[in-house]
Amino acid sequence: MSLHPTTDRLPMTLPRIAEKKRLGEPLVMVTAYDFPSAQVAEAAEVDMVLVGDSAAMTVLGYDSTVPVSMDEMVMLAAAVRRGLKTPFLIGDLPFGSYEASDEQAISAAQRFVKEAGCDAVKLERGGSSVHRAKAIAAAGIPVMGHVGLTPQTATALGGYKAQGRTANRALDVARDALALQDAGCFSLVFEAIPAAVAEELMPRIEIPVIGIGAGAATDGQVLVFHDLLGIHEGLSPRFAKRFANVKVEMVAGVKAYAEDVRARRFPAAEHTYSIDPEELDDFRAAFGAETALSSWEGLEGF
Ligand code: KIV
């Protein structure tokens, strides 16, 4: 895989996303948080990139998604934009940036579009988020909903665990999904719900659904960049299939560098710059004269 693909891919647009659903072509979404991860997503030719608030944990070191601020998210999204040409770019509205009022939600969504160049935004939950989604869509910004396990409100959901596992809780998920669709969302994320519940819901959902831990019936899948590449350690949810083990490679690389520095094997001749021998002689002579002079001047006060 080259970082500079030769194919001239068309930028992904809302009509093309909807068309893929219609044709039954799976949509591929991945998260990205900076310029290099965006370049990887571009080169891998994914359809959609989400600057997820999972950035709080994967790249900013917080212990949940709750603390990440709008300023931090905009900064990360702008870096992703610089590394991305073709995939559709979605900014994830962080906790506290959209719940208070429609005005707050619209101005946060506008920041993602104006300051970071995002194509769309995402928010979590049903309930009052349905009104916020409607307001954002009415302001002309495409919005993606997110139901099932919604990490921003994991405490209220009883922790990071699968949702919709009883008839009543599955109904809650279904109602949230339909309400967000009616509110004008262009797409939905189903996170951590039983595959059988997703299968029941899919015929009722006209907009593309991207699943994460929701089985194979959804229109597409999303995974967190750091989970799928194995960039971080620690517990991963059952749905986070690891397709590579990049952290092991990175640690091995930095260790090899440290060993070479300590053994004076690095840098070698091929890593250094040369100077014409005559120039070096002239430099030695001039530098020698200058240092002799300045040490003489240093003695002048005695
Ligand atoms: O923040 C995130 O990465 C997400 C995806 C898991 C959908 O919301």
PDB file of C-alpha atoms and ligand atoms in Angstrom:
ATOM      1  CA  MET A   1       0.000   0.000   0.000  1.00  0.00           C
ATOM      2  CA  SER A   2       1.381   3.372  -1.010  1.00  0.00           C
ATOM      3  CA  LEU A   3       0.750   6.551   0.961  1.00  0.00           C
ATOM      4  CA  HIS A   4       0.261   8.256  -2.382  1.00  0.00           C
ATOM      5  CA  PRO A   5      -2.332   6.195  -4.250  1.00  0.00           C
ATOM      6  CA  THR A   6      -2.294   6.648  -7.998  1.00  0.00           C
ATOM      7  CA  THR A   7      -6.027   6.132  -8.479  1.00  0.00           C
ATOM      8  CA  ASP A   8      -8.012   9.331  -8.824  1.00  0.00           C
ATOM      9  CA  ARG A   9     -10.827   8.568  -6.438  1.00  0.00           C
ATOM     10  CA  LEU A  10     -13.858  10.792  -6.375  1.00  0.00           C
ATOM     11  CA  PRO A  11     -14.564  12.522  -3.065  1.00  0.00           C
ATOM     12  CA  MET A  12     -17.238  10.718  -1.062  1.00  0.00           C
ATOM     13  CA  THR A  13     -20.492  12.682  -0.903  1.00  0.00           C
ATOM     14  CA  LEU A  14     -23.894  12.223   0.750  1.00  0.00           C
ATOM     15  CA  PRO A  15     -25.500  11.005  -2.518  1.00  0.00           C
ATOM     16  CA  ARG A  16     -22.669   8.490  -3.039  1.00  0.00           C
ATOM     17  CA  ILE A  17     -23.048   7.244   0.549  1.00  0.00           C
ATOM     18  CA  ALA A  18     -26.797   6.796   0.036  1.00  0.00           C
ATOM     19  CA  GLU A  19     -26.160   5.118  -3.333  1.00  0.00           C
ATOM     20  CA  LYS A  20     -23.833   2.590  -1.711  1.00  0.00           C
ATOM     21  CA  LYS A  21     -26.589   1.660   0.714  1.00  0.00           C
ATOM     22  CA  ARG A  22     -29.053   1.305  -2.154  1.00  0.00           C
ATOM     23  CA  LEU A  23     -26.653  -0.961  -4.058  1.00  0.00           C
ATOM     24  CA  GLY A  24     -25.866  -3.005  -0.940  1.00  0.00           C
ATOM     25  CA  GLU A  25     -22.164  -2.049  -1.082  1.00  0.00           C
ATOM     26  CA  PRO A  26     -20.674  -2.083   2.434  1.00  0.00           C
ATOM     27  CA  LEU A  27     -19.545   1.317   3.743  1.00  0.00           C
ATOM     28  CA  VAL A  28     -16.166   1.417   5.468  1.00  0.00           C
ATOM     29  CA  MET A  29     -15.598   3.960   8.211  1.00  0.00           C
ATOM     30  CA  VAL A  30     -12.581   4.345  10.486  1.00  0.00           C
ATOM     31  CA  THR A  31     -11.625   6.897  13.093  1.00  0.00           C
ATOM     32  CA  ALA A  32      -8.619   9.191  12.656  1.00  0.00           C
ATOM     33  CA  TYR A  33      -7.208  11.823  14.971  1.00  0.00           C
ATOM     34  CA  ASP A  34      -4.234  13.459  13.260  1.00  0.00           C
ATOM     35  CA  PHE A  35      -2.439  14.054   9.949  1.00  0.00           C
ATOM     36  CA  PRO A  36      -0.666  10.657   9.704  1.00  0.00           C
ATOM     37  CA  SER A  37      -3.746   8.586  10.633  1.00  0.00           C
ATOM     38  CA  ALA A  38      -5.749  10.585   8.063  1.00  0.00           C
ATOM     39  CA  GLN A  39      -3.101   9.824   5.416  1.00  0.00           C
ATOM     40  CA  VAL A  40      -3.381   6.136   6.261  1.00  0.00           C
ATOM     41  CA  ALA A  41      -7.193   6.252   5.948  1.00  0.00           C
ATOM     42  CA  GLU A  42      -6.851   8.072   2.614  1.00  0.00           C
ATOM     43  CA  ALA A  43      -4.335   5.562   1.257  1.00  0.00           C
ATOM     44  CA  ALA A  44      -6.480   2.641   2.446  1.00  0.00           C
ATOM     45  CA  GLU A  45      -9.376   4.143   0.439  1.00  0.00           C
ATOM     46  CA  VAL A  46     -11.999   4.055   3.188  1.00  0.00           C
ATOM     47  CA  ASP A  47     -15.347   5.751   2.533  1.00  0.00           C
ATOM     48  CA  MET A  48     -15.795   7.763   5.713  1.00  0.00           C
ATOM     49  CA  VAL A  49     -13.530   9.050   8.474  1.00  0.00           C
ATOM     50  CA  LEU A  50     -14.784   9.925  11.931  1.00  0.00           C
ATOM     51  CA  VAL A  51     -12.767  12.190  14.197  1.00  0.00           C
ATOM     52  CA  GLY A  52     -14.267  10.356  17.149  1.00  0.00           C
ATOM     53  CA  ASP A  53     -14.342  11.670  20.677  1.00  0.00           C
ATOM     54  CA  SER A  54     -12.608   8.341  21.367  1.00  0.00           C
ATOM     55  CA  ALA A  55      -9.600  10.629  20.724  1.00  0.00           C
ATOM     56  CA  ALA A  56      -9.975  11.526  24.393  1.00  0.00           C
ATOM     57  CA  MET A  57      -8.704   8.066  25.308  1.00  0.00           C
ATOM     58  CA  THR A  58      -6.675   6.989  22.269  1.00  0.00           C
ATOM     59  CA  VAL A  59      -4.542  10.084  21.742  1.00  0.00           C
ATOM     60  CA  LEU A  60      -5.117  12.472  24.665  1.00  0.00           C
ATOM     61  CA  GLY A  61      -4.795   9.992  27.533  1.00  0.00           C
ATOM     62  CA  TYR A  62      -8.058  10.782  29.361  1.00  0.00           C
ATOM     63  CA  ASP A  63      -9.733   7.829  31.058  1.00  0.00           C
ATOM     64  CA  SER A  64     -13.092   8.355  29.312  1.00  0.00           C
ATOM     65  CA  THR A  65     -14.488  10.369  26.391  1.00  0.00           C
ATOM     66  CA  VAL A  66     -16.164  12.865  28.733  1.00  0.00           C
ATOM     67  CA  PRO A  67     -13.340  15.382  29.385  1.00  0.00           C
ATOM     68  CA  VAL A  68     -12.356  16.145  25.777  1.00  0.00           C
ATOM     69  CA  SER A  69     -13.214  19.737  24.808  1.00  0.00           C
ATOM     70  CA  MET A  70     -14.546  21.238  21.601  1.00  0.00           C
ATOM     71  CA  ASP A  71     -11.249  23.130  21.139  1.00  0.00           C
ATOM     72  CA  GLU A  72      -9.294  19.878  21.344  1.00  0.00           C
ATOM     73  CA  MET A  73     -11.657  18.144  18.909  1.00  0.00           C
ATOM     74  CA  VAL A  74     -11.476  21.012  16.398  1.00  0.00           C
ATOM     75  CA  MET A  75      -7.675  20.992  16.526  1.00  0.00           C
ATOM     76  CA  LEU A  76      -7.573  17.220  15.861  1.00  0.00           C
ATOM     77  CA  ALA A  77     -10.218  17.427  13.104  1.00  0.00           C
ATOM     78  CA  ALA A  78      -8.310  20.207  11.314  1.00  0.00           C
ATOM     79  CA  ALA A  79      -5.179  18.019  11.293  1.00  0.00           C
ATOM     80  CA  VAL A  80      -7.200  15.102   9.900  1.00  0.00           C
ATOM     81  CA  ARG A  81      -8.649  17.377   7.191  1.00  0.00           C
ATOM     82  CA  ARG A  82      -5.119  18.268   6.064  1.00  0.00           C
ATOM     83  CA  GLY A  83      -4.340  14.568   5.521  1.00  0.00           C
ATOM     84  CA  LEU A  84      -7.585  13.669   3.765  1.00  0.00           C
ATOM     85  CA  LYS A  85      -8.918  14.218   0.241  1.00  0.00           C
ATOM     86  CA  THR A  86     -11.574  11.678  -0.663  1.00  0.00           C
ATOM     87  CA  PRO A  87     -13.283  10.150   2.400  1.00  0.00           C
ATOM     88  CA  PHE A  88     -16.300  11.903   3.907  1.00  0.00           C
ATOM     89  CA  LEU A  89     -15.145  13.603   7.126  1.00  0.00           C
ATOM     90  CA  ILE A  90     -17.292  13.626  10.255  1.00  0.00           C
ATOM     91  CA  GLY A  91     -16.523  15.506  13.478  1.00  0.00           C
ATOM     92  CA  ASP A  92     -17.815  13.951  16.705  1.00  0.00           C
ATOM     93  CA  LEU A  93     -19.502  16.534  18.955  1.00  0.00           C
ATOM     94  CA  PRO A  94     -17.978  16.009  22.412  1.00  0.00           C
ATOM     95  CA  PHE A  95     -19.909  15.729  25.675  1.00  0.00           C
ATOM     96  CA  GLY A  96     -21.068  19.169  26.812  1.00  0.00           C
ATOM     97  CA  SER A  97     -20.858  20.798  23.382  1.00  0.00           C
ATOM     98  CA  TYR A  98     -24.454  20.280  22.205  1.00  0.00           C
ATOM     99  CA  GLU A  99     -26.836  19.160  24.967  1.00  0.00           C
ATOM    100  CA  ALA A 100     -27.784  22.531  26.504  1.00  0.00           C
ATOM    101  CA  SER A 101     -29.666  24.097  23.582  1.00  0.00           C
ATOM    102  CA  ASP A 102     -30.189  24.015  19.823  1.00  0.00           C
ATOM    103  CA  GLU A 103     -28.100  27.212  19.553  1.00  0.00           C
ATOM    104  CA  GLN A 104     -25.186  25.587  21.384  1.00  0.00           C
ATOM    105  CA  ALA A 105     -25.442  22.494  19.140  1.00  0.00           C
ATOM    106  CA  ILE A 106     -25.538  24.556  15.930  1.00  0.00           C
ATOM    107  CA  SER A 107     -22.566  26.703  16.889  1.00  0.00           C
ATOM    108  CA  ALA A 108     -20.482  23.631  17.868  1.00  0.00           C
ATOM    109  CA  ALA A 109     -21.403  21.941  14.576  1.00  0.00           C
ATOM    110  CA  GLN A 110     -20.491  25.121  12.669  1.00  0.00           C
ATOM    111  CA  ARG A 111     -17.050  25.119  14.309  1.00  0.00           C
ATOM    112  CA  PHE A 112     -16.350  21.642  12.927  1.00  0.00           C
ATOM    113  CA  VAL A 113     -17.350  22.812   9.450  1.00  0.00           C
ATOM    114  CA  LYS A 114     -15.778  26.287   9.435  1.00  0.00           C
ATOM    115  CA  GLU A 115     -12.607  25.723  11.466  1.00  0.00           C
ATOM    116  CA  ALA A 116     -11.814  22.099  10.649  1.00  0.00           C
ATOM    117  CA  GLY A 117     -13.390  21.575   7.219  1.00  0.00           C
ATOM    118  CA  CYS A 118     -15.621  18.675   8.310  1.00  0.00           C
ATOM    119  CA  ASP A 119     -18.400  17.509   5.981  1.00  0.00           C
ATOM    120  CA  ALA A 120     -20.727  16.485   8.808  1.00  0.00           C
ATOM    121  CA  VAL A 121     -20.999  16.031  12.576  1.00  0.00           C
ATOM    122  CA  LYS A 122     -22.122  13.212  14.867  1.00  0.00           C
ATOM    123  CA  LEU A 123     -23.937  13.320  18.194  1.00  0.00           C
ATOM    124  CA  GLU A 124     -24.937  10.626  20.666  1.00  0.00           C
ATOM    125  CA  ARG A 125     -28.264   9.358  22.099  1.00  0.00           C
ATOM    126  CA  GLY A 126     -31.942   9.813  21.430  1.00  0.00           C
ATOM    127  CA  GLY A 127     -34.041  11.973  23.765  1.00  0.00           C
ATOM    128  CA  SER A 128     -33.036  15.633  23.688  1.00  0.00           C
ATOM    129  CA  SER A 129     -30.338  14.836  21.098  1.00  0.00           C
ATOM    130  CA  VAL A 130     -33.156  14.280  18.590  1.00  0.00           C
ATOM    131  CA  HIS A 131     -34.034  17.998  18.849  1.00  0.00           C
ATOM    132  CA  ARG A 132     -30.363  18.958  18.526  1.00  0.00           C
ATOM    133  CA  ALA A 133     -29.990  16.738  15.444  1.00  0.00           C
ATOM    134  CA  LYS A 134     -33.054  18.379  13.887  1.00  0.00           C
ATOM    135  CA  ALA A 135     -31.687  21.858  14.600  1.00  0.00           C
ATOM    136  CA  ILE A 136     -28.232  21.041  13.173  1.00  0.00           C
ATOM    137  CA  ALA A 137     -29.751  19.488  10.035  1.00  0.00           C
ATOM    138  CA  ALA A 138     -32.046  22.522   9.630  1.00  0.00           C
ATOM    139  CA  ALA A 139     -28.945  24.745   9.854  1.00  0.00           C
ATOM    140  CA  GLY A 140     -27.622  22.939   6.779  1.00  0.00           C
ATOM    141  CA  ILE A 141     -25.075  20.660   8.410  1.00  0.00           C
ATOM    142  CA  PRO A 142     -25.368  16.908   7.782  1.00  0.00           C
ATOM    143  CA  VAL A 143     -25.664  15.061  11.084  1.00  0.00           C
ATOM    144  CA  MET A 144     -25.124  11.432  12.053  1.00  0.00           C
ATOM    145  CA  GLY A 145     -26.902   9.898  15.044  1.00  0.00           C
ATOM    146  CA  HIS A 146     -25.465   7.289  17.416  1.00  0.00           C
ATOM    147  CA  VAL A 147     -27.576   4.824  19.435  1.00  0.00           C
ATOM    148  CA  GLY A 148     -27.055   1.728  21.574  1.00  0.00           C
ATOM    149  CA  LEU A 149     -23.942   2.090  23.708  1.00  0.00           C
ATOM    150  CA  THR A 150     -23.293   5.827  23.838  1.00  0.00           C
ATOM    151  CA  PRO A 151     -19.983   6.235  25.701  1.00  0.00           C
ATOM    152  CA  GLN A 152     -20.602   9.900  26.658  1.00  0.00           C
ATOM    153  CA  THR A 153     -23.437   8.732  28.934  1.00  0.00           C
ATOM    154  CA  ALA A 154     -22.044   5.299  29.825  1.00  0.00           C
ATOM    155  CA  THR A 155     -22.547   5.961  33.551  1.00  0.00           C
ATOM    156  CA  ALA A 156     -26.299   6.414  33.039  1.00  0.00           C
ATOM    157  CA  LEU A 157     -26.338   3.234  30.936  1.00  0.00           C
ATOM    158  CA  GLY A 158     -24.718   1.217  33.730  1.00  0.00           C
ATOM    159  CA  GLY A 159     -21.213   1.177  32.259  1.00  0.00           C
ATOM    160  CA  TYR A 160     -19.567   0.280  28.970  1.00  0.00           C
ATOM    161  CA  LYS A 161     -21.767  -2.664  28.114  1.00  0.00           C
ATOM    162  CA  ALA A 162     -23.958  -3.876  25.293  1.00  0.00           C
ATOM    163  CA  GLN A 163     -27.401  -2.253  25.081  1.00  0.00           C
ATOM    164  CA  GLY A 164     -30.781  -3.505  23.870  1.00  0.00           C
ATOM    165  CA  ARG A 165     -30.461  -6.952  25.436  1.00  0.00           C
ATOM    166  CA  THR A 166     -34.002  -7.035  26.834  1.00  0.00           C
ATOM    167  CA  ALA A 167     -37.190  -6.433  24.848  1.00  0.00           C
ATOM    168  CA  ASN A 168     -37.744  -3.068  26.559  1.00  0.00           C
ATOM    169  CA  ARG A 169     -34.177  -1.880  26.094  1.00  0.00           C
ATOM    170  CA  ALA A 170     -34.221  -3.021  22.451  1.00  0.00           C
ATOM    171  CA  LEU A 171     -37.391  -0.948  22.004  1.00  0.00           C
ATOM    172  CA  ASP A 172     -35.561   2.071  23.475  1.00  0.00           C
ATOM    173  CA  VAL A 173     -32.801   1.636  20.894  1.00  0.00           C
ATOM    174  CA  ALA A 174     -35.351   1.215  18.092  1.00  0.00           C
ATOM    175  CA  ARG A 175     -37.294   4.335  19.107  1.00  0.00           C
ATOM    176  CA  ASP A 176     -34.117   6.408  19.348  1.00  0.00           C
ATOM    177  CA  ALA A 177     -32.977   5.225  15.911  1.00  0.00           C
ATOM    178  CA  LEU A 178     -36.310   6.001  14.237  1.00  0.00           C
ATOM    179  CA  ALA A 179     -36.583   9.392  15.970  1.00  0.00           C
ATOM    180  CA  LEU A 180     -33.085  10.371  14.784  1.00  0.00           C
ATOM    181  CA  GLN A 181     -33.950   9.239  11.254  1.00  0.00           C
ATOM    182  CA  ASP A 182     -37.134  11.353  11.351  1.00  0.00           C
ATOM    183  CA  ALA A 183     -35.117  14.298  12.692  1.00  0.00           C
ATOM    184  CA  GLY A 184     -33.142  14.351   9.437  1.00  0.00           C
ATOM    185  CA  CYS A 185     -29.956  12.449  10.277  1.00  0.00           C
ATOM    186  CA  PHE A 186     -28.179  11.322   7.096  1.00  0.00           C
ATOM    187  CA  SER A 187     -26.828   8.212   8.818  1.00  0.00           C
ATOM    188  CA  LEU A 188     -26.731   6.368  12.141  1.00  0.00           C
ATOM    189  CA  VAL A 189     -24.170   4.490  14.211  1.00  0.00           C
ATOM    190  CA  PHE A 190     -25.402   1.361  16.038  1.00  0.00           C
ATOM    191  CA  GLU A 191     -22.937   0.570  18.821  1.00  0.00           C
ATOM    192  CA  ALA A 192     -22.848  -2.628  20.902  1.00  0.00           C
ATOM    193  CA  ILE A 193     -26.339  -4.010  20.376  1.00  0.00           C
ATOM    194  CA  PRO A 194     -27.303  -7.636  19.678  1.00  0.00           C
ATOM    195  CA  ALA A 195     -26.925  -8.585  16.019  1.00  0.00           C
ATOM    196  CA  ALA A 196     -30.499  -9.928  16.019  1.00  0.00           C
ATOM    197  CA  VAL A 197     -31.868  -6.554  17.206  1.00  0.00           C
ATOM    198  CA  ALA A 198     -29.915  -4.752  14.453  1.00  0.00           C
ATOM    199  CA  GLU A 199     -31.341  -7.228  11.920  1.00  0.00           C
ATOM    200  CA  GLU A 200     -34.891  -6.460  13.072  1.00  0.00           C
ATOM    201  CA  LEU A 201     -34.250  -2.719  12.825  1.00  0.00           C
ATOM    202  CA  MET A 202     -32.529  -2.580   9.458  1.00  0.00           C
ATOM    203  CA  PRO A 203     -35.634  -2.963   7.232  1.00  0.00           C
ATOM    204  CA  ARG A 204     -37.161   0.038   9.050  1.00  0.00           C
ATOM    205  CA  ILE A 205     -34.149   2.314   8.554  1.00  0.00           C
ATOM    206  CA  GLU A 206     -33.846   4.114   5.236  1.00  0.00           C
ATOM    207  CA  ILE A 207     -30.574   5.931   5.963  1.00  0.00           C
ATOM    208  CA  PRO A 208     -27.175   4.192   5.996  1.00  0.00           C
ATOM    209  CA  VAL A 209     -26.371   2.505   9.305  1.00  0.00           C
ATOM    210  CA  ILE A 210     -22.778   2.021  10.361  1.00  0.00           C
ATOM    211  CA  GLY A 211     -22.283  -0.681  12.974  1.00  0.00           C
ATOM    212  CA  ILE A 212     -19.709  -1.242  15.677  1.00  0.00           C
ATOM    213  CA  GLY A 213     -20.465  -4.345  17.695  1.00  0.00           C
ATOM    214  CA  ALA A 214     -23.897  -4.581  16.043  1.00  0.00           C
ATOM    215  CA  GLY A 215     -23.358  -7.596  13.792  1.00  0.00           C
ATOM    216  CA  ALA A 216     -23.216  -7.929  10.030  1.00  0.00           C
ATOM    217  CA  ALA A 217     -26.646  -6.639   8.991  1.00  0.00           C
ATOM    218  CA  THR A 218     -25.759  -2.929   9.049  1.00  0.00           C
ATOM    219  CA  ASP A 219     -24.811  -1.047   5.874  1.00  0.00           C
ATOM    220  CA  GLY A 220     -21.247  -0.559   6.999  1.00  0.00           C
ATOM    221  CA  GLN A 221     -18.775  -0.933   9.824  1.00  0.00           C
ATOM    222  CA  VAL A 222     -16.611   1.420  11.871  1.00  0.00           C
ATOM    223  CA  LEU A 223     -13.640   0.618  14.074  1.00  0.00           C
ATOM    224  CA  VAL A 224     -11.388   2.796  16.178  1.00  0.00           C
ATOM    225  CA  PHE A 225      -8.030   3.269  14.403  1.00  0.00           C
ATOM    226  CA  HIS A 226      -5.991   2.389  17.500  1.00  0.00           C
ATOM    227  CA  ASP A 227      -8.071  -0.755  18.203  1.00  0.00           C
ATOM    228  CA  LEU A 228      -7.879  -2.179  14.705  1.00  0.00           C
ATOM    229  CA  LEU A 229      -4.159  -1.512  14.344  1.00  0.00           C
ATOM    230  CA  GLY A 230      -3.189  -2.559  17.864  1.00  0.00           C
ATOM    231  CA  ILE A 231      -1.597   0.804  18.709  1.00  0.00           C
ATOM    232  CA  HIS A 232      -2.638   0.808  22.329  1.00  0.00           C
ATOM    233  CA  GLU A 233      -2.673  -1.721  25.125  1.00  0.00           C
ATOM    234  CA  GLY A 234      -5.366  -2.573  27.606  1.00  0.00           C
ATOM    235  CA  LEU A 235      -8.775  -4.178  27.401  1.00  0.00           C
ATOM    236  CA  SER A 236     -10.587  -3.937  24.090  1.00  0.00           C
ATOM    237  CA  PRO A 237     -14.297  -4.575  23.576  1.00  0.00           C
ATOM    238  CA  ARG A 238     -15.254  -7.888  21.943  1.00  0.00           C
ATOM    239  CA  PHE A 239     -16.072  -6.161  18.639  1.00  0.00           C
ATOM    240  CA  ALA A 240     -12.657  -4.524  18.307  1.00  0.00           C
ATOM    241  CA  LYS A 241     -10.987  -7.012  15.969  1.00  0.00           C
ATOM    242  CA  ARG A 242      -7.244  -6.389  15.774  1.00  0.00           C
ATOM    243  CA  PHE A 243      -5.987  -6.416  12.180  1.00  0.00           C
ATOM    244  CA  ALA A 244      -2.370  -5.535  13.008  1.00  0.00           C
ATOM    245  CA  ASN A 245      -0.087  -5.193  16.006  1.00  0.00           C
ATOM    246  CA  VAL A 246       1.500  -1.827  15.364  1.00  0.00           C
ATOM    247  CA  LYS A 247       2.452  -0.998  18.968  1.00  0.00           C
ATOM    248  CA  VAL A 248       4.755  -4.028  19.140  1.00  0.00           C
ATOM    249  CA  GLU A 249       6.441  -2.826  15.930  1.00  0.00           C
ATOM    250  CA  MET A 250       6.745   0.743  17.230  1.00  0.00           C
ATOM    251  CA  VAL A 251       8.312  -0.324  20.540  1.00  0.00           C
ATOM    252  CA  ALA A 252      10.705  -2.637  18.671  1.00  0.00           C
ATOM    253  CA  GLY A 253      11.707   0.247  16.383  1.00  0.00           C
ATOM    254  CA  VAL A 254      12.378   2.729  19.206  1.00  0.00           C
ATOM    255  CA  LYS A 255      14.282   0.043  21.178  1.00  0.00           C
ATOM    256  CA  ALA A 256      16.471  -0.737  18.149  1.00  0.00           C
ATOM    257  CA  TYR A 257      17.201   2.999  17.757  1.00  0.00           C
ATOM    258  CA  ALA A 258      18.103   3.338  21.467  1.00  0.00           C
ATOM    259  CA  GLU A 259      20.407   0.305  21.259  1.00  0.00           C
ATOM    260  CA  ASP A 260      22.183   1.691  18.173  1.00  0.00           C
ATOM    261  CA  VAL A 261      22.717   5.099  19.822  1.00  0.00           C
ATOM    262  CA  ARG A 262      24.071   3.487  23.002  1.00  0.00           C
ATOM    263  CA  ALA A 263      26.372   1.185  21.023  1.00  0.00           C
ATOM    264  CA  ARG A 264      27.494   4.144  18.836  1.00  0.00           C
ATOM    265  CA  ARG A 265      26.261   2.319  15.721  1.00  0.00           C
ATOM    266  CA  PHE A 266      24.003   5.263  14.848  1.00  0.00           C
ATOM    267  CA  PRO A 267      24.512   7.629  13.113  1.00  0.00           C
ATOM    268  CA  ALA A 268      26.681   5.917  10.476  1.00  0.00           C
ATOM    269  CA  ALA A 269      28.484   7.585   7.554  1.00  0.00           C
ATOM    270  CA  GLU A 270      25.382   7.400   5.346  1.00  0.00           C
ATOM    271  CA  HIS A 271      23.394   9.473   7.839  1.00  0.00           C
ATOM    272  CA  THR A 272      25.857  12.374   7.940  1.00  0.00           C
ATOM    273  CA  TYR A 273      26.569  15.395   5.693  1.00  0.00           C
ATOM    274  CA  SER A 274      29.971  15.988   4.077  1.00  0.00           C
ATOM    275  CA  ILE A 275      32.001  19.152   3.458  1.00  0.00           C
ATOM    276  CA  ASP A 276      34.608  19.759   0.762  1.00  0.00           C
ATOM    277  CA  PRO A 277      38.077  19.080   2.366  1.00  0.00           C
ATOM    278  CA  GLU A 278      39.387  22.497   1.250  1.00  0.00           C
ATOM    279  CA  GLU A 279      36.426  24.223   2.868  1.00  0.00           C
ATOM    280  CA  LEU A 280      37.096  22.240   6.021  1.00  0.00           C
ATOM    281  CA  ASP A 281      40.755  23.319   6.061  1.00  0.00           C
ATOM    282  CA  ASP A 282      39.732  26.963   5.598  1.00  0.00           C
ATOM    283  CA  PHE A 283      37.171  26.621   8.353  1.00  0.00           C
ATOM    284  CA  ARG A 284      39.761  25.074  10.718  1.00  0.00           C
ATOM    285  CA  ALA A 285      42.223  27.863  10.031  1.00  0.00           C
ATOM    286  CA  ALA A 286      39.616  30.621  10.460  1.00  0.00           C
ATOM    287  CA  PHE A 287      38.085  29.061  13.545  1.00  0.00           C
ATOM    288  CA  GLY A 288      41.525  28.438  15.075  1.00  0.00           C
ATOM    289  CA  ALA A 289      42.479  32.076  14.494  1.00  0.00           C
ATOM    290  CA  GLU A 290      39.205  33.323  15.926  1.00  0.00           C
ATOM    291  CA  THR A 291      39.398  31.224  19.096  1.00  0.00           C
ATOM    292  CA  ALA A 292      43.094  32.162  19.600  1.00  0.00           C
ATOM    293  CA  LEU A 293      42.125  35.837  19.271  1.00  0.00           C
ATOM    294  CA  SER A 294      39.181  35.616  21.639  1.00  0.00           C
ATOM    295  CA  SER A 295      41.237  33.814  24.323  1.00  0.00           C
ATOM    296  CA  TRP A 296      43.876  36.561  23.957  1.00  0.00           C
ATOM    297  CA  GLU A 297      41.118  39.214  24.244  1.00  0.00           C
ATOM    298  CA  GLY A 298      39.822  37.425  27.336  1.00  0.00           C
ATOM    299  CA  LEU A 299      43.174  38.017  29.031  1.00  0.00           C
ATOM    300  CA  GLU A 300      43.224  41.736  28.258  1.00  0.00           C
ATOM    301  CA  GLY A 301      41.816  42.815  31.615  1.00  0.00           C
ATOM    302  CA  PHE A 302      44.703  41.215  33.513  1.00  0.00           C
TER     303      PHE A 302
HETATM  304  O1  KIV B   1     -15.753   8.192  19.205  1.00  0.00           O
HETATM  305  C1  KIV B   1     -15.772   7.221  18.432  1.00  0.00           C
HETATM  306  O2  KIV B   1     -14.726   6.697  18.011  1.00  0.00           O
HETATM  307  C2  KIV B   1     -17.068   6.699  18.023  1.00  0.00           C
HETATM  308  C3  KIV B   1     -17.107   5.454  17.193  1.00  0.00           C
HETATM  309  C4  KIV B   1     -16.773   4.278  18.009  1.00  0.00           C
HETATM  310  C5  KIV B   1     -18.407   5.297  16.500  1.00  0.00           C
HETATM  311  O3  KIV B   1     -18.073   7.276  18.357  1.00  0.00           O
END
